[in-house]
Short mmCIF file of C-alpha atoms and ligand atoms in Angstrom, two decimals:
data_model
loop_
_atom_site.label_atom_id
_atom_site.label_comp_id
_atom_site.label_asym_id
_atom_site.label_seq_id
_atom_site.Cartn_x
_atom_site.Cartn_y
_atom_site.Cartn_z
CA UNK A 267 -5.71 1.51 -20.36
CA UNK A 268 -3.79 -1.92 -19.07
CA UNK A 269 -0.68 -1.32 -21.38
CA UNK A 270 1.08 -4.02 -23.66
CA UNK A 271 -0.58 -7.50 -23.35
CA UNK A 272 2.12 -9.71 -21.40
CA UNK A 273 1.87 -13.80 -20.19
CA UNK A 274 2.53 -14.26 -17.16
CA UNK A 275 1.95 -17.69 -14.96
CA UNK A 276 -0.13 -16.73 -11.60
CA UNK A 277 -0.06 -20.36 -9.01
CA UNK A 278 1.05 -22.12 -11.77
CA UNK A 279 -1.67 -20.82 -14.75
CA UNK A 280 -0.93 -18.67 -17.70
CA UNK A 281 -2.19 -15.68 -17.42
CA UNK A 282 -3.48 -13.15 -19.47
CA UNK A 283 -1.96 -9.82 -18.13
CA UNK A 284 -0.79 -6.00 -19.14
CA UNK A 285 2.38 -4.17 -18.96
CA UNK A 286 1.15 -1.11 -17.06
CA UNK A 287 -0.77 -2.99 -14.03
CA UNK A 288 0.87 -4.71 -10.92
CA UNK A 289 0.92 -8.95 -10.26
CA UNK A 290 -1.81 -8.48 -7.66
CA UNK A 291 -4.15 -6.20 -10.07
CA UNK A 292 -3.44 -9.20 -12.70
CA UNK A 293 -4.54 -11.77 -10.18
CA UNK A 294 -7.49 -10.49 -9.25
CA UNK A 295 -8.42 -9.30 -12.75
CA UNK A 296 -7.97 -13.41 -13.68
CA UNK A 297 -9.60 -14.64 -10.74
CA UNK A 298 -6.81 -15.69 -8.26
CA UNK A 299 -8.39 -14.46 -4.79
CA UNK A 300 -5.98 -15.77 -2.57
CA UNK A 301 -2.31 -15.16 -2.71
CA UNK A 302 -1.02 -16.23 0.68
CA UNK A 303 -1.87 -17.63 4.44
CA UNK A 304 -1.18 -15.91 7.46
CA UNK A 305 1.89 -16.89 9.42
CA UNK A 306 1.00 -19.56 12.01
CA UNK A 307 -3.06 -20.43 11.45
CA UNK A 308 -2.75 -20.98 7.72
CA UNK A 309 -5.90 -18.33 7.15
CA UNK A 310 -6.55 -17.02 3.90
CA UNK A 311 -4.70 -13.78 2.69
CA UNK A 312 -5.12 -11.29 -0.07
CA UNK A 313 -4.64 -7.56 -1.29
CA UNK A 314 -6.20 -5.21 1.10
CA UNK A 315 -4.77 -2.04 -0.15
CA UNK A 316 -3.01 -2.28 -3.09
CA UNK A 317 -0.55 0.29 -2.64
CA UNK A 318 1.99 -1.75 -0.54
CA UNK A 319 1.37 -0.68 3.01
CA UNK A 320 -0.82 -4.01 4.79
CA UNK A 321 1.61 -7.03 3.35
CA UNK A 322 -1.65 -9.28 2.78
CA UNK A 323 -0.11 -10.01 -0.74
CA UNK A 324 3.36 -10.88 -0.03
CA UNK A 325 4.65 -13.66 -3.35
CA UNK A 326 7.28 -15.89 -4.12
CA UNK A 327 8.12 -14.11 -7.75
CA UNK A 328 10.68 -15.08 -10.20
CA UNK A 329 11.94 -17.88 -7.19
CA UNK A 330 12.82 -14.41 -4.86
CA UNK A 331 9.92 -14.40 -1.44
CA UNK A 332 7.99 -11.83 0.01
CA UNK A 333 7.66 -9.45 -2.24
CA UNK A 334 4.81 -7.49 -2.64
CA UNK A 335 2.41 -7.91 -5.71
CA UNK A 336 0.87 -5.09 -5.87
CA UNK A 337 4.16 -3.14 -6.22
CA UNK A 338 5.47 -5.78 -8.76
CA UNK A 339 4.75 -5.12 -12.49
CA UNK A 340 3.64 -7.76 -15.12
CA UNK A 341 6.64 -8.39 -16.80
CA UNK A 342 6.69 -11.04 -19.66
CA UNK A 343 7.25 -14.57 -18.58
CA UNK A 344 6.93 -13.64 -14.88
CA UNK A 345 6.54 -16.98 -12.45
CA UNK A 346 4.33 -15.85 -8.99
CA UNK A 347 4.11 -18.55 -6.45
CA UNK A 348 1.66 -18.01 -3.22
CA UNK A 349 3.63 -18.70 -0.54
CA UNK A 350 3.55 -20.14 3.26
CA UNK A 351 0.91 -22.66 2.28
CA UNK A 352 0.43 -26.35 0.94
CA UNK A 353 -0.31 -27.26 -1.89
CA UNK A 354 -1.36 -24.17 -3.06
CA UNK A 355 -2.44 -20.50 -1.42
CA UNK A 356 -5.95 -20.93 -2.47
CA UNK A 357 -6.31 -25.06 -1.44
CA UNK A 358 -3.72 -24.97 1.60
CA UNK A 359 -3.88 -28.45 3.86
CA UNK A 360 -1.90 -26.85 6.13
CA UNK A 361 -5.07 -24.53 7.46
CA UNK A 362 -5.83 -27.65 9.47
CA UNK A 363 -4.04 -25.76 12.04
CA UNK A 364 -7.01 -23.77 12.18
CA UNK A 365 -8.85 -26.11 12.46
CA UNK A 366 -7.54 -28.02 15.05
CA UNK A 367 -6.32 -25.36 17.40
CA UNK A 368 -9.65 -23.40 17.16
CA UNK A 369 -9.21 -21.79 20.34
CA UNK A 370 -5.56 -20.74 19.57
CA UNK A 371 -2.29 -22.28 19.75
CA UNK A 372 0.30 -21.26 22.06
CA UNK A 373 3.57 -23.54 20.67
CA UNK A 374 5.65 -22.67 23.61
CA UNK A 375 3.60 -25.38 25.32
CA UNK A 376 3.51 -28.17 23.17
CA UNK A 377 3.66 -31.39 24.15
CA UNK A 378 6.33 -29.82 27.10
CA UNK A 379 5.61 -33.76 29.06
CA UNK A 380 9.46 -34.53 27.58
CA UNK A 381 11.87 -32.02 26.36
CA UNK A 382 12.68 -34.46 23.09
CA UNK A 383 8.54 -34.41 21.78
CA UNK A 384 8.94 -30.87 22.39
CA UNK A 385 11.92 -30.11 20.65
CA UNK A 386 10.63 -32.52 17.87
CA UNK A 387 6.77 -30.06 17.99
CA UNK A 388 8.98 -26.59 17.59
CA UNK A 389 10.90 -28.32 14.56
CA UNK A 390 7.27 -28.92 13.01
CA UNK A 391 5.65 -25.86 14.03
CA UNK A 392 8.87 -24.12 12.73
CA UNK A 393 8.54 -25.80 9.44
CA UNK A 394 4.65 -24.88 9.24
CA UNK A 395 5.07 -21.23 9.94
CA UNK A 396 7.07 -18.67 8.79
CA UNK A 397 7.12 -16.58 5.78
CA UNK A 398 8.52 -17.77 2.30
CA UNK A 399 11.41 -19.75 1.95
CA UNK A 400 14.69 -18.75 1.17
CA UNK A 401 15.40 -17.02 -2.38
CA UNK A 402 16.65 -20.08 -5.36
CA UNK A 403 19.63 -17.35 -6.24
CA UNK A 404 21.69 -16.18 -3.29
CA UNK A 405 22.67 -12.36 -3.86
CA UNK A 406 26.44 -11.83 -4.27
CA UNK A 407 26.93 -8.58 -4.86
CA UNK A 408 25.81 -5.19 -2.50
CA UNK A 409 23.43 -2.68 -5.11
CA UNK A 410 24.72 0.48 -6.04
CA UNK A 411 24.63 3.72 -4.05
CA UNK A 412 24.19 6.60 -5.66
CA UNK A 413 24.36 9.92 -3.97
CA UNK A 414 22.08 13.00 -4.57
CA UNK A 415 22.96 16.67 -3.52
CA UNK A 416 20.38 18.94 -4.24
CA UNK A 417 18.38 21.90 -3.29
CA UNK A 418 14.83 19.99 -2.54
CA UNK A 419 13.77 16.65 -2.52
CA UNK A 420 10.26 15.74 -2.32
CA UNK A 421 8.99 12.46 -0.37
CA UNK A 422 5.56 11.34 -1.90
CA UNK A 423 4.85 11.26 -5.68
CA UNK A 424 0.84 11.81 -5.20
CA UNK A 425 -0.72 15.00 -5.91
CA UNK A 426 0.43 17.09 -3.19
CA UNK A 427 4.05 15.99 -4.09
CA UNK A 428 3.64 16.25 -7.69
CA UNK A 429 2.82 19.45 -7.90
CA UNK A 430 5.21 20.94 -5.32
CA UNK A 431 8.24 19.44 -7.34
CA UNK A 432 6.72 21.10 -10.26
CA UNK A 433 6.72 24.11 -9.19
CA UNK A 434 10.29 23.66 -7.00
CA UNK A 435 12.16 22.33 -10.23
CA UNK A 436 10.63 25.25 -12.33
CA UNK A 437 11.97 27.73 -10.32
CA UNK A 438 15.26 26.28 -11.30
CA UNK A 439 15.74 24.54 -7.86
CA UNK A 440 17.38 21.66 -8.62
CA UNK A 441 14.81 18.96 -7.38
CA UNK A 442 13.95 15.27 -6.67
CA UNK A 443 10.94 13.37 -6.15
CA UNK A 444 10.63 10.20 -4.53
CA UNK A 445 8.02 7.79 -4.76
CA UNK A 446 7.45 4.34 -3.65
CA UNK A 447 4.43 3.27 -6.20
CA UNK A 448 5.28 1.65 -9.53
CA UNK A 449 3.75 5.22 -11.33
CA UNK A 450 3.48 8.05 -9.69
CA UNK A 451 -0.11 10.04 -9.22
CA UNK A 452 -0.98 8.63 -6.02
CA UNK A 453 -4.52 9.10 -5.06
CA UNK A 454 -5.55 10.64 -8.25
CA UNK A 455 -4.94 7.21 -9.71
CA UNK A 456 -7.70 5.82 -7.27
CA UNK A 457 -10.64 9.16 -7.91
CA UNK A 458 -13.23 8.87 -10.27
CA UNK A 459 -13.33 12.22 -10.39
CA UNK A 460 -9.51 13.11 -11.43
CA UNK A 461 -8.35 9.67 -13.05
CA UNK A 462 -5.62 8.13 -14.64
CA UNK A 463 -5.27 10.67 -17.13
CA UNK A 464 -4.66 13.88 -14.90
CA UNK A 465 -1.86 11.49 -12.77
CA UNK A 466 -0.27 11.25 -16.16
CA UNK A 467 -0.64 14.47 -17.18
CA UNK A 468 0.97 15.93 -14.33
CA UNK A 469 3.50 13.33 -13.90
CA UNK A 470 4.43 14.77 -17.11
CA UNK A 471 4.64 18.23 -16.26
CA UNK A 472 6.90 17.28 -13.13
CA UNK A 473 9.61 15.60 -15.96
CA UNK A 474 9.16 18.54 -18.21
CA UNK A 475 10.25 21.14 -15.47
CA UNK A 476 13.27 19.10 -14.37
CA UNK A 477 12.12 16.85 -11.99
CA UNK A 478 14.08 14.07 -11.52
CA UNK A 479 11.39 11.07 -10.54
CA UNK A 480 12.73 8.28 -8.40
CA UNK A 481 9.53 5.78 -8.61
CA UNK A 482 9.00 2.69 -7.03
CA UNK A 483 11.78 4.18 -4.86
CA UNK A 484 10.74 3.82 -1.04
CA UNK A 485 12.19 6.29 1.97
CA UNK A 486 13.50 3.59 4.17
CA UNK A 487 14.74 6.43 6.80
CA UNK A 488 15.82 9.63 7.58
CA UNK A 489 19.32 10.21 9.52
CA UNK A 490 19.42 13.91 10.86
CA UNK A 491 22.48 13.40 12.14
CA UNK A 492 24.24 12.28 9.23
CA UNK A 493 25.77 16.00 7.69
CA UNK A 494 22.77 17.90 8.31
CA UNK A 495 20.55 14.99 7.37
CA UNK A 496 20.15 12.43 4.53
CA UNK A 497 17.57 10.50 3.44
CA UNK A 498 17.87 6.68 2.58
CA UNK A 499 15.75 5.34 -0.29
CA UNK A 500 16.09 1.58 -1.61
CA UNK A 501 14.74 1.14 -5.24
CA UNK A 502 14.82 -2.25 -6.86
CA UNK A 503 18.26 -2.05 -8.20
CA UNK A 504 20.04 0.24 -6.04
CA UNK A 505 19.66 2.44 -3.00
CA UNK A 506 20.15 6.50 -2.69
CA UNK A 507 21.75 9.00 -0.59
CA UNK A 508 20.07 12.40 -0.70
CA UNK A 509 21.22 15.54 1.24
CA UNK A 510 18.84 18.71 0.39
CA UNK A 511 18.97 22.13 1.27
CA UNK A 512 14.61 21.44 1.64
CA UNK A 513 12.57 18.56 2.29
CA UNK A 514 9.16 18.75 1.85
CA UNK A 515 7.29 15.91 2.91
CA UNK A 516 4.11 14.81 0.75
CA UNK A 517 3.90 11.02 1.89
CA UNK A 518 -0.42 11.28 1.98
CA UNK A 519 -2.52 8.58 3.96
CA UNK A 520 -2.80 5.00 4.37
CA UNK A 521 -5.78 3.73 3.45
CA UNK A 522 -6.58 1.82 7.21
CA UNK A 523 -9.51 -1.03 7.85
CA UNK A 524 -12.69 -0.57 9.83
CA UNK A 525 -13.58 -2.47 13.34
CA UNK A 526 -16.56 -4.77 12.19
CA UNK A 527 -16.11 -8.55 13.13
CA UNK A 528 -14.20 -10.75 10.06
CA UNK A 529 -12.64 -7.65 9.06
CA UNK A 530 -9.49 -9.61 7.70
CA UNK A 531 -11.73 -11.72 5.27
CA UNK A 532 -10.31 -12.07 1.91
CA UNK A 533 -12.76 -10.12 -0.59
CA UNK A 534 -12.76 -7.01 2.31
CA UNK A 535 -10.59 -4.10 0.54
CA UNK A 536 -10.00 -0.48 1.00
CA UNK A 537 -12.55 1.73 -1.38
CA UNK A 538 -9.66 3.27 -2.58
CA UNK A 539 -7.96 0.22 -3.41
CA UNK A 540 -11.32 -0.51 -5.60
CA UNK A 541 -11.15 2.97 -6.69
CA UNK A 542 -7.69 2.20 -8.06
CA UNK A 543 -8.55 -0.61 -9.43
CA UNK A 544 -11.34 1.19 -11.72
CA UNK A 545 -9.98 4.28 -12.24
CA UNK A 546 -6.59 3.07 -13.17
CA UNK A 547 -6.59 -0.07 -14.22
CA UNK A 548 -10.10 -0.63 -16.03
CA UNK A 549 -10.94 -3.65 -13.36
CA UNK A 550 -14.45 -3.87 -11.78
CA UNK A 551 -13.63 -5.66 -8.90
CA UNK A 552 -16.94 -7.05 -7.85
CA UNK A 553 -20.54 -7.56 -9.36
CA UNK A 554 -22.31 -6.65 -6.05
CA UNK A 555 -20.17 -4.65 -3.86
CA UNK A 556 -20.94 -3.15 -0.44
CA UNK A 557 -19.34 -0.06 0.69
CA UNK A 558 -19.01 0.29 4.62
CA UNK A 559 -18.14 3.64 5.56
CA UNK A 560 -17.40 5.95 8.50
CA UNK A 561 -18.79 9.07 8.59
CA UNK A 562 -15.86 10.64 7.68
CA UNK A 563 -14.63 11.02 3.87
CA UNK A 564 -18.67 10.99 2.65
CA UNK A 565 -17.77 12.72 -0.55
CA UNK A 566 -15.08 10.28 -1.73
CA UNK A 567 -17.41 7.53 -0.70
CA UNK A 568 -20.28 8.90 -3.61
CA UNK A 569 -18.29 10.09 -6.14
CA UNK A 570 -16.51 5.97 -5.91
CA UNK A 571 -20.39 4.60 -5.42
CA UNK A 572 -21.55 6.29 -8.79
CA UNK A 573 -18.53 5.38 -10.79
CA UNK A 574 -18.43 1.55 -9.69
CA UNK A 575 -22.67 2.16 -10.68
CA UNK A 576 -21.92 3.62 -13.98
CA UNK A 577 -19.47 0.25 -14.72
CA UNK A 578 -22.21 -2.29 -13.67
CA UNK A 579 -21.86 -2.91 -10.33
CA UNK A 580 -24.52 -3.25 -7.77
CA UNK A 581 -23.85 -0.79 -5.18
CA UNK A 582 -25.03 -0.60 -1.61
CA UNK A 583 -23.12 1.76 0.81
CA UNK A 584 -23.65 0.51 4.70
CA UNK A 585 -22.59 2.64 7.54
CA UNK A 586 -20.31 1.54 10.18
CA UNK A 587 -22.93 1.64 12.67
CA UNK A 588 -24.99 -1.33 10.85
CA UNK A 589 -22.42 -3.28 10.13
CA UNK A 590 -22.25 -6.44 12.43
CA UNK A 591 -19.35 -8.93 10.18
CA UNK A 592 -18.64 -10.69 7.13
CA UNK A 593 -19.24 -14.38 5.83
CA UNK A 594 -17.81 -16.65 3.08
CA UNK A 595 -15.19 -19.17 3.55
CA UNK A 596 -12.19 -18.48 0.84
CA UNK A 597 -14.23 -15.19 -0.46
CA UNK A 598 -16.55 -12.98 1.24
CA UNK A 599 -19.81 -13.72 -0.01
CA UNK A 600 -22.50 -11.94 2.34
CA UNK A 601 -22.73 -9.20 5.17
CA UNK A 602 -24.65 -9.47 8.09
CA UNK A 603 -26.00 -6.08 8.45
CA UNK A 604 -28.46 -4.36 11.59
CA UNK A 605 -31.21 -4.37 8.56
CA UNK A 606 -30.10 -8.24 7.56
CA UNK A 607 -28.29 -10.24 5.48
CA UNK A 608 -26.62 -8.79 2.08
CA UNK A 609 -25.35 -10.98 -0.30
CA UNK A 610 -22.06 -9.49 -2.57
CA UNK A 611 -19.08 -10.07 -3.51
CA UNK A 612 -16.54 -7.52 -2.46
CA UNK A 613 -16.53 -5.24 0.33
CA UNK A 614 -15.18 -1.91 -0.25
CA UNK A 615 -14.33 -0.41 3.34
CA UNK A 616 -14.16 3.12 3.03
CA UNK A 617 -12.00 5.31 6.25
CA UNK A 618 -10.36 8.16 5.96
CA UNK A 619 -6.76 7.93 5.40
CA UNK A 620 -4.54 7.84 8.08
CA UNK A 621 -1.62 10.05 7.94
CA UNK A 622 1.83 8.54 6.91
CA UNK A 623 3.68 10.60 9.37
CA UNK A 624 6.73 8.23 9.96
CA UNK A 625 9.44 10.19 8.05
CA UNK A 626 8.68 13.56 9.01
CA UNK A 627 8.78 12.30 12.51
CA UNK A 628 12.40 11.01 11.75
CA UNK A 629 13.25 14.33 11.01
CA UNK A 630 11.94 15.93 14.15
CA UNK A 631 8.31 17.42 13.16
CA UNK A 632 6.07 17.49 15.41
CA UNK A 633 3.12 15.78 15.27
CA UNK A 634 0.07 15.16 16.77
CA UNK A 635 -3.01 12.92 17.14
CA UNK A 636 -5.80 13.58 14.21
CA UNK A 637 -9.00 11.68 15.55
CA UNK A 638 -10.78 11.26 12.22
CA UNK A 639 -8.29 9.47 10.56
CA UNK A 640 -6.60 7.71 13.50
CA UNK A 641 -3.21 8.74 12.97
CA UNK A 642 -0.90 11.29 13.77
CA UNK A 643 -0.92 14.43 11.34
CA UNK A 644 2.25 16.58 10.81
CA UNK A 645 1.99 19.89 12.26
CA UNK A 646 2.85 22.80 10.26
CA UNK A 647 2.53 27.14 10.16
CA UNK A 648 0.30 28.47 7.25
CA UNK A 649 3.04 28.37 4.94
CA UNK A 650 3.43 24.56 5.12
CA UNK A 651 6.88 24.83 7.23
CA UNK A 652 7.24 21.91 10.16
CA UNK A 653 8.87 22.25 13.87
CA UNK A 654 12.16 20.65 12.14
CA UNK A 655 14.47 23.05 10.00
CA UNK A 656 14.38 23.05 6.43
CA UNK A 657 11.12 20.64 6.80
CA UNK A 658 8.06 21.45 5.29
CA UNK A 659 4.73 19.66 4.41
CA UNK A 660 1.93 19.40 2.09
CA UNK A 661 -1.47 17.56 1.38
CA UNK A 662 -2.72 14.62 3.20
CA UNK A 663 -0.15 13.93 5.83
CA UNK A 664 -0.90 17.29 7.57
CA UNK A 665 -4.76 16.09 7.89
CA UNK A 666 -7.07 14.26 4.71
CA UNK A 667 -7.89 16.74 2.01
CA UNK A 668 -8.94 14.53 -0.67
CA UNK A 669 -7.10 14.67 -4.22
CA UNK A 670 -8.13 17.98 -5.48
CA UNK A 671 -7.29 19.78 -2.27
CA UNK A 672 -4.22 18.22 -1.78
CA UNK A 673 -2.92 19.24 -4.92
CA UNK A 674 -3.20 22.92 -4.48
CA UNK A 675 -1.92 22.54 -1.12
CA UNK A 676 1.28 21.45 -2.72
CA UNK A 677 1.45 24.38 -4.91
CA UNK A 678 0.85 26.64 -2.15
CA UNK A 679 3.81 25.73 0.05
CA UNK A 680 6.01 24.91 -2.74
CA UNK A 681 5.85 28.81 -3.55
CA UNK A 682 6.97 29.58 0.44
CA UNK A 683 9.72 26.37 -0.08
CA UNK A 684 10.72 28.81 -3.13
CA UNK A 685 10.75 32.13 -1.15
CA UNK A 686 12.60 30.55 1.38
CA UNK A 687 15.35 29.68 -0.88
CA UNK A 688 15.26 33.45 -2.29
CA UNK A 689 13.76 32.58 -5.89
CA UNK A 690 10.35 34.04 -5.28
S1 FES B 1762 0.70 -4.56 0.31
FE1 FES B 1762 -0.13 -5.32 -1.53
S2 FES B 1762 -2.26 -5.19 -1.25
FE2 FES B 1762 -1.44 -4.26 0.50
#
């Protein structure tokens, strides 16, 4: 399920990894917890969502900073540094910051008495904080741009987007899908009850119809005034241009925290991030787990309890309501809940997704506030089409369907995209 067996050297250890599964899902899967420290207090940071949205696993890899681990692939021979810390992410001397300046540090005002033992304490608090260091290899040369003219291009490779480019690119519209994971399948990849396999399988049927699959390809921005509107996407090597006659926006949810004091402890991470982590990568990520859920998103939240049960975990699922914080000091290693204390050692925090409206709004769709999921939602006719021209959008970024009902909603306006175009 992990692809080819690779070595790879995680904070300095060889490690054990496969082809097919991200640095960070390697790390954790080896037992290297904590990858990074936050900017100025030095505090422990790790994977939250694993799908490259929250930044809480930001490496040094292959001597290049800030890059994300969870969007970087095991390749043989691959060096990952943590980063922003002293001697190491996991041991770091410099979170005596912390420490010291335990009720906050503004470093404006340090040591202000004379302007030289200030200038000297922004030179050291400069050289504590910060993020990375500068790359070993200076770039030299700009990437290539390619360009892309085509009749639809499809943002979001989950399965609302998958299967509207299938069905686009089979009606012999010339079509491109762009997606910023390292495989496509999205939240399928992350549901017990869909899986790895049916993200494959239908990643499959989107090549065999025509698609042309950008992954690990991210929309940086959309320019409507550039000719009618073109769409800028970096990918590791080179960035796009891509002017469509239809854009169909399936960019989903991100998966978002809860409010429950310690929130930011390492060993707190999005269900669906565990989810992901299970379903697609064969990686129980704790022994005794603790799922704290809104109300919202219930069904999700069982069909994830019984498959993490079924692998050998010890589940307990802990409304919001009860939950009063987390403890541990690297790792989480208890809740305090209203009924007590609950020993475990991961806490899955299960929201629903909120909407990843930010292109769409680019473009000009309107949007508006959805309260469930704490976002804004696009807003869109029954057929899928958006305030903007030519815009239209599908599954979870129009309001949280789940997997399954994303997926047919992404059929469904993909056959109005096609009527619109006059191949119905
Ligand atoms: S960005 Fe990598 S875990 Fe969130």
């Amino acid at each position: 399920m992990r692809g080819e067996a690779v070595e790879v050297r995680i904070a300095g250890s060889s490690v054990r990894a496969y082809g097919d599964e991200s640095i960070a899902a390697a790390a954790l899967a080896s037992g290297t917890r904590v990858l990074s420290r936050s900017l100025k207090y030095h505090r422990p940071r790790t994977f939250f969502c694993f799908e490259g949205h929250c930044s809480g696993c930001l490496v040094r890899l292959g001597g290049v900073p800030n890059l994300r681990a969870c969007q970087a692939p095991c390749s043989a021979g691959a060096e990952v540094e943590g980063q922003n810390a002293f001697p190491s992410a996991e041991i770091d001397l410099l979170g005596a910051v912390d420490f010291l300046f335990s009720r906050g540090m503004d470093h404006h005002t340090l040591m202000t008495s004379s302007s030289m033992l200030n200038k000297l304490a922004n030179k050291v608090v400069r050289q504590l904080s910060g993020l990375g260091k500068l790359p070993d290899v200076a770039a030299t040369e700009l990437p290539d741009v390619q360009r892309f003219d085509i009749d639809v291009c499809v943002i979001g490779g989950g399965p609302a987007g998958l299967a509207a480019a299938t069905a686009t690119a089979g009606a012999r519209l010339s079509t491109v899908l762009v997606d910023d994971q390292l495989r496509p399948g999205g939240s399928l990849r992350a549901d017990p009850r869909l899986g790895r396999s049916v993200a494959e399988t239908r990643w499959g049927h989107a090549a065999q119809s025509g698609v042309t699959v950008l992954s690990r390809s991210t929309a940086i921005g959309f320019f409507p005034e550039d000719d009618g509107g073109v769409l800028a996407v970096a990918a590791p090597e080179r960035l796009y241009r891509i002017y469509a006659k239809q854009w169909i926006w399936a960019t989903g949810g991100y998966v978002v925290n809860l409010p429950f004091p310690d929130n930011d402890r390492p060993g707190v991470i999005a269900a669906r991030a565990v989810g992901r982590l299970l379903v697609d990568h064969g990686i129980l990520a704790g022994d005794k787990i603790c799922i704290v859920e809104s109300p919202a998103c219930s069904d999700d939240v069982a069909a994830l309890a019984n498959a993490l049960s079924v692998a050998g975990a010890d589940v307990t699922r802990i409304p919001l309501a009860e939950m009063m914080g987390t403890r541990g000091r690297g790792w989480t290693t208890a809740i305090d809940t209203k009924r007590g204390k609950l020993d475990c050692d991961l806490v899955a925090v299960a929201a629903c997704p909120a909407p990843a409206s930010e292109g769409p709004r680019q473009q000009g769709c309107t949007v508006t506030l959805d309260e469930a999921a704490g976002g804004f939602r696009v807003v869109v006719d029954e057929h899928g089409r958006t305030s903007a021209p030519n815009a239209w959008a599908c599954g979870d970024v129009t309001g949280y369907r789940g997997p399954a009902g994303a997926g047919e909603d992404g059929a469904r306006v993909a056959a109005h995209v096609i009527a619109a175009a006059g191949r119905g």
